[in-house]
PDB file of C-alpha atoms and ligand atoms in Angstrom:
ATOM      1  CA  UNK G1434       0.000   0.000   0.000  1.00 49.00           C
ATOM      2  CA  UNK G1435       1.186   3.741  -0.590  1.00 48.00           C
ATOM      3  CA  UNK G1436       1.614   5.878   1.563  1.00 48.00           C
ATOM      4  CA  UNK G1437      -0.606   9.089   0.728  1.00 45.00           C
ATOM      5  CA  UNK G1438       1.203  12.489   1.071  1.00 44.00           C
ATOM      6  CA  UNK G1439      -1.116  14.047   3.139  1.00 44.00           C
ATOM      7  CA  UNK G1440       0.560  16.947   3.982  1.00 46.00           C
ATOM      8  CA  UNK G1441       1.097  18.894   0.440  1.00 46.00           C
ATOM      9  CA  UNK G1442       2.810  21.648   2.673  1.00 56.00           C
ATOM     10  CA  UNK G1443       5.038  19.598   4.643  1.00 72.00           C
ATOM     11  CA  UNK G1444       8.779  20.634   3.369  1.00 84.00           C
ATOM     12  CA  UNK G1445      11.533  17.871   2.573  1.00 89.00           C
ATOM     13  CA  UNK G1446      14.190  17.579   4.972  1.00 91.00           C
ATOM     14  CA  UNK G1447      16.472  18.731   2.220  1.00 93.00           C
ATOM     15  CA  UNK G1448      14.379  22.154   1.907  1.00 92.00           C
ATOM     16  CA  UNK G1449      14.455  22.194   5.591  1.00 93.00           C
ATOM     17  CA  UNK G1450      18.180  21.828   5.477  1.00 94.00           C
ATOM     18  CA  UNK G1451      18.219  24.495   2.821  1.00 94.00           C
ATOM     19  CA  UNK G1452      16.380  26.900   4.878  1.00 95.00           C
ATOM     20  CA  UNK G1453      18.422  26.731   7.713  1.00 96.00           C
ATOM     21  CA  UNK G1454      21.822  27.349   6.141  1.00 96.00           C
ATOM     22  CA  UNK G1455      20.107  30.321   4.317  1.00 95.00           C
ATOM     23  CA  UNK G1456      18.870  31.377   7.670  1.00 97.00           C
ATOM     24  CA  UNK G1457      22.509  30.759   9.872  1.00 97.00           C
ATOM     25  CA  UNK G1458      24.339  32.210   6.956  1.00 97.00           C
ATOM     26  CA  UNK G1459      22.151  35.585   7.699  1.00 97.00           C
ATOM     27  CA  UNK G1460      22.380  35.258  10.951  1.00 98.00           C
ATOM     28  CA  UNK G1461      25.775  35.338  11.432  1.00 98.00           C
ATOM     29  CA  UNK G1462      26.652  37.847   8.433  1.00 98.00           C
ATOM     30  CA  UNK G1463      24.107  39.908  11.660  1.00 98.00           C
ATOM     31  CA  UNK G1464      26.472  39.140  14.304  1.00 98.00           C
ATOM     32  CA  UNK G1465      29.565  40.065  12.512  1.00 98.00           C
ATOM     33  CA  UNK G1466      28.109  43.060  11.555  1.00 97.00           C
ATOM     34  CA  UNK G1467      27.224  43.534  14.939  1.00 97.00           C
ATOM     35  CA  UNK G1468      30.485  43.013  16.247  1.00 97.00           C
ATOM     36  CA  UNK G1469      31.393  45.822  13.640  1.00 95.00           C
ATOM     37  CA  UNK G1470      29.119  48.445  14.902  1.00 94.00           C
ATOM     38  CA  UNK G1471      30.236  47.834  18.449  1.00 94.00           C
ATOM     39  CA  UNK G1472      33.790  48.088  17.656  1.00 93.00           C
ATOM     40  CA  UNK G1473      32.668  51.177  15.806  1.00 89.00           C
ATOM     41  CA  UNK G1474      30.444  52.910  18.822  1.00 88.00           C
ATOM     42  CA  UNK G1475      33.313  51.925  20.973  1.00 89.00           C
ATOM     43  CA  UNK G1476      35.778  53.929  18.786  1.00 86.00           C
ATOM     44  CA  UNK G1477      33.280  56.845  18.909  1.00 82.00           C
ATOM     45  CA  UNK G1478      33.240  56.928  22.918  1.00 82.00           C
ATOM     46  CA  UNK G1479      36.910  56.719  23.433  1.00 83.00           C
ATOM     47  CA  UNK G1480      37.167  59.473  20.599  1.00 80.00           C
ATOM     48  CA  UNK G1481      34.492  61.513  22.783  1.00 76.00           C
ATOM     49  CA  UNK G1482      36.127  61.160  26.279  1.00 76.00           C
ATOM     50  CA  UNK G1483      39.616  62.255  24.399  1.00 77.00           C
ATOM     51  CA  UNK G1484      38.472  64.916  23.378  1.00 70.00           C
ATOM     52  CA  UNK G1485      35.218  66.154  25.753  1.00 65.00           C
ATOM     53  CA  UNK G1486      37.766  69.319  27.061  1.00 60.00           C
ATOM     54  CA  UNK G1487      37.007  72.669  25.021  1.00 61.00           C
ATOM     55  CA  UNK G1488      34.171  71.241  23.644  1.00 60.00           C
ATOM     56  CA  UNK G1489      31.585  73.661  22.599  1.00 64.00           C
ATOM     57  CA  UNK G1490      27.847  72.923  22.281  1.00 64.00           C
ATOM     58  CA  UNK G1491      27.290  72.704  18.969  1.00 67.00           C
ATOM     59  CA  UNK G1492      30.141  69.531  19.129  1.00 70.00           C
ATOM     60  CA  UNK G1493      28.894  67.762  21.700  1.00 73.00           C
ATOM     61  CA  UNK G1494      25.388  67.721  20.379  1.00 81.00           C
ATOM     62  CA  UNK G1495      27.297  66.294  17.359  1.00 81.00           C
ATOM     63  CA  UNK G1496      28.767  63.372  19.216  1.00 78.00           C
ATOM     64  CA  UNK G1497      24.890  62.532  21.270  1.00 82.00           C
ATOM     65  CA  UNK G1498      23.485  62.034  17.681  1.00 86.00           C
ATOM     66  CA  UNK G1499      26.793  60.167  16.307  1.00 84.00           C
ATOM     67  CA  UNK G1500      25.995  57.991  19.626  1.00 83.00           C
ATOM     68  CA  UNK G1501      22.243  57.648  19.282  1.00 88.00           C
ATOM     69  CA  UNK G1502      22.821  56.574  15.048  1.00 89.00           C
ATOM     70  CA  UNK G1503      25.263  54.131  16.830  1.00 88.00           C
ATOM     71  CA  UNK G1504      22.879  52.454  19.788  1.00 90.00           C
ATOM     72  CA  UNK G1505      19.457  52.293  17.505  1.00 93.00           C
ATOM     73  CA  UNK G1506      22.092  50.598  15.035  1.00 93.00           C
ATOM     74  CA  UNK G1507      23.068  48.190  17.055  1.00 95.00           C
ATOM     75  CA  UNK G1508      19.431  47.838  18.233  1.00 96.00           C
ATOM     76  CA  UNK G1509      18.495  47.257  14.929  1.00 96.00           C
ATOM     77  CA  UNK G1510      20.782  44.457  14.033  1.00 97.00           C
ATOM     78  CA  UNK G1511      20.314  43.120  17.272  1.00 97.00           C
ATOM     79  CA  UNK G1512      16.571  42.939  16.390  1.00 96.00           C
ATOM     80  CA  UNK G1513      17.149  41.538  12.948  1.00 96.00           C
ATOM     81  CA  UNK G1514      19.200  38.828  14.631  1.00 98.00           C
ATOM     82  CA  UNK G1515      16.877  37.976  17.527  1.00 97.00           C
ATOM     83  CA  UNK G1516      14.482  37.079  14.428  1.00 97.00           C
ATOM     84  CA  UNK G1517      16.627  34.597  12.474  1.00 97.00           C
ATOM     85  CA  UNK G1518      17.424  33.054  15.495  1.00 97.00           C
ATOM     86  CA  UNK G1519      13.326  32.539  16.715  1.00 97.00           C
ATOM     87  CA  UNK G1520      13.081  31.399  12.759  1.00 97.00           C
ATOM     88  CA  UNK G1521      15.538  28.874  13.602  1.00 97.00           C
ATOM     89  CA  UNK G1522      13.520  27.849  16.479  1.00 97.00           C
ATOM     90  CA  UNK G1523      10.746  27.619  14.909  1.00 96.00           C
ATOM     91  CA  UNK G1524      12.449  25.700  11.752  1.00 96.00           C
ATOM     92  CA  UNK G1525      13.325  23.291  14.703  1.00 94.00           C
ATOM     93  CA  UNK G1526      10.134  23.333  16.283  1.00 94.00           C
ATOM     94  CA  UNK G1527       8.668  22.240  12.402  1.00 93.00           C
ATOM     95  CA  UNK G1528       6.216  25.488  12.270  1.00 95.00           C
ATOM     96  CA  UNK G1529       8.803  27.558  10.246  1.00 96.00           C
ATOM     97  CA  UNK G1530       6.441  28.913   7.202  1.00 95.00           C
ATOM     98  CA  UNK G1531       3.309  29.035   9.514  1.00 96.00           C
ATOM     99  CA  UNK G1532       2.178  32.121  11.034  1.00 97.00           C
ATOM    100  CA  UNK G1533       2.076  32.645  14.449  1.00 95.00           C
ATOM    101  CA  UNK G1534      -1.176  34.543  14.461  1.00 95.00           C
ATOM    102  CA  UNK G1535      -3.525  32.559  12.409  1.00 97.00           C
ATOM    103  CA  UNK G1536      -1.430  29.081  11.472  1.00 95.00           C
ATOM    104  CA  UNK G1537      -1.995  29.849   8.162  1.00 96.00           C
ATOM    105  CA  UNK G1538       1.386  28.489   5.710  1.00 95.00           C
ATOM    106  CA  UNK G1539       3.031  31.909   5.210  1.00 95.00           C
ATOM    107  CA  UNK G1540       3.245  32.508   1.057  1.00 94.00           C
ATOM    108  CA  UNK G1541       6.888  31.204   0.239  1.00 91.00           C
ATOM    109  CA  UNK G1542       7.044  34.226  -2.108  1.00 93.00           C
ATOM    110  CA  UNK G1543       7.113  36.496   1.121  1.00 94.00           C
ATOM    111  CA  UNK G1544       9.511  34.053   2.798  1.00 94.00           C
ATOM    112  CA  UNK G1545      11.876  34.387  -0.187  1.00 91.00           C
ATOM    113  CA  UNK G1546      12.116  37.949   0.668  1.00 92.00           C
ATOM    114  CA  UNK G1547      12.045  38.008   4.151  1.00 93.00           C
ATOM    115  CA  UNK G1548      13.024  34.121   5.363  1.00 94.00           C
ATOM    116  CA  UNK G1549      13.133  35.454   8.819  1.00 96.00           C
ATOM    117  CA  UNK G1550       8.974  36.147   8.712  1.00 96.00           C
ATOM    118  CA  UNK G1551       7.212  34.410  11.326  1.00 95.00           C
ATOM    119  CA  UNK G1552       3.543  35.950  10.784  1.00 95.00           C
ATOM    120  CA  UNK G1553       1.519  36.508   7.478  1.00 95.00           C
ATOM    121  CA  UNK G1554       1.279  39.708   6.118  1.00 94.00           C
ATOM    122  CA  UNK G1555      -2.380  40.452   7.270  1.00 95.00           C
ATOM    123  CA  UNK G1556      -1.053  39.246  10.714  1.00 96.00           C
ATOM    124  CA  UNK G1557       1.830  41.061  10.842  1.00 94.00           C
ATOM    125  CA  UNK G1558      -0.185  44.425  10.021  1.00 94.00           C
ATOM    126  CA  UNK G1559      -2.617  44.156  12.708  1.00 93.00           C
ATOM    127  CA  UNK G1560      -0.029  43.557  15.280  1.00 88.00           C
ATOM    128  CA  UNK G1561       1.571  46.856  14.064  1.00 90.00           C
ATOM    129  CA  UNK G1562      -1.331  48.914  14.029  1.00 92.00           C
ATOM    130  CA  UNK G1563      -2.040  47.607  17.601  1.00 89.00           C
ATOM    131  CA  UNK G1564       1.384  48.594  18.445  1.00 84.00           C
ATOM    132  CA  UNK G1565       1.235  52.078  16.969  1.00 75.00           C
TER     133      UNK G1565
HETATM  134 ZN1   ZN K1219      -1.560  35.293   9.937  1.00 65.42          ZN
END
């Protein structure tokens, strides 16, 4: 007897294999770059405690939005990581492609573009507007 495919959205383990270098590979091309912009907002700070005497205003206001640019980067990438790494979980878990709001299989055409997507579109639009 033959075994029916019964799940037509179930994923090979060689796509699932596939997904998860794609997704490591991103994720640590984030924490190199992260490692960047700390070495970079660590540069900044020494430069600003060398030269913080005779600073006038102007320079200093400079340097808090040099900082700021710096610390919502990292943020950012930080962020950006933090969601590869739950796509991983969930690749793990076997729900990587469903959302998390409504179950439904997440179009692979917005997975191609973002592979770190963990919600549908219409999901992922409410939560934002509930957020705003
Ligand atoms: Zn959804």
């Amino acid at each position: 007897m033959l075994v029916q495919e019964t799940q037509t959205t179930a994923r090979s383990q060689a796509e699932n294999d596939q997904i998860r270098l794609a997704l490591r590979s991103r994720y640590d091309e984030l924490s190199a770059e992260y490692e960047q912009a700390v070495l970079q907002s660590q540069v900044l700070r020494l430069v600003e405690v060398a030269d913080t005497a005779g600073d006038d205003q102007a320079d200093s206001g400079t340097k808090t939005a040099e900082r700021d640019t710096a610390q919502s980067l990292l943020r950012t990438i930080l962020d950006r990581r933090a969601q590869f790494e739950h796509a991983l979980a969930r690749l793990d878990e076997g729900t990587y492609g469903f959302c998390e709001g409504c179950a439904a299989p997440i179009p692979v055409e917005r997975l191609e573009i973002f592979p770190s997507a963990t919600s549908c579109v219409g999901c992922k639009q409410t939560r934002e507007r509930r957020a705003a």
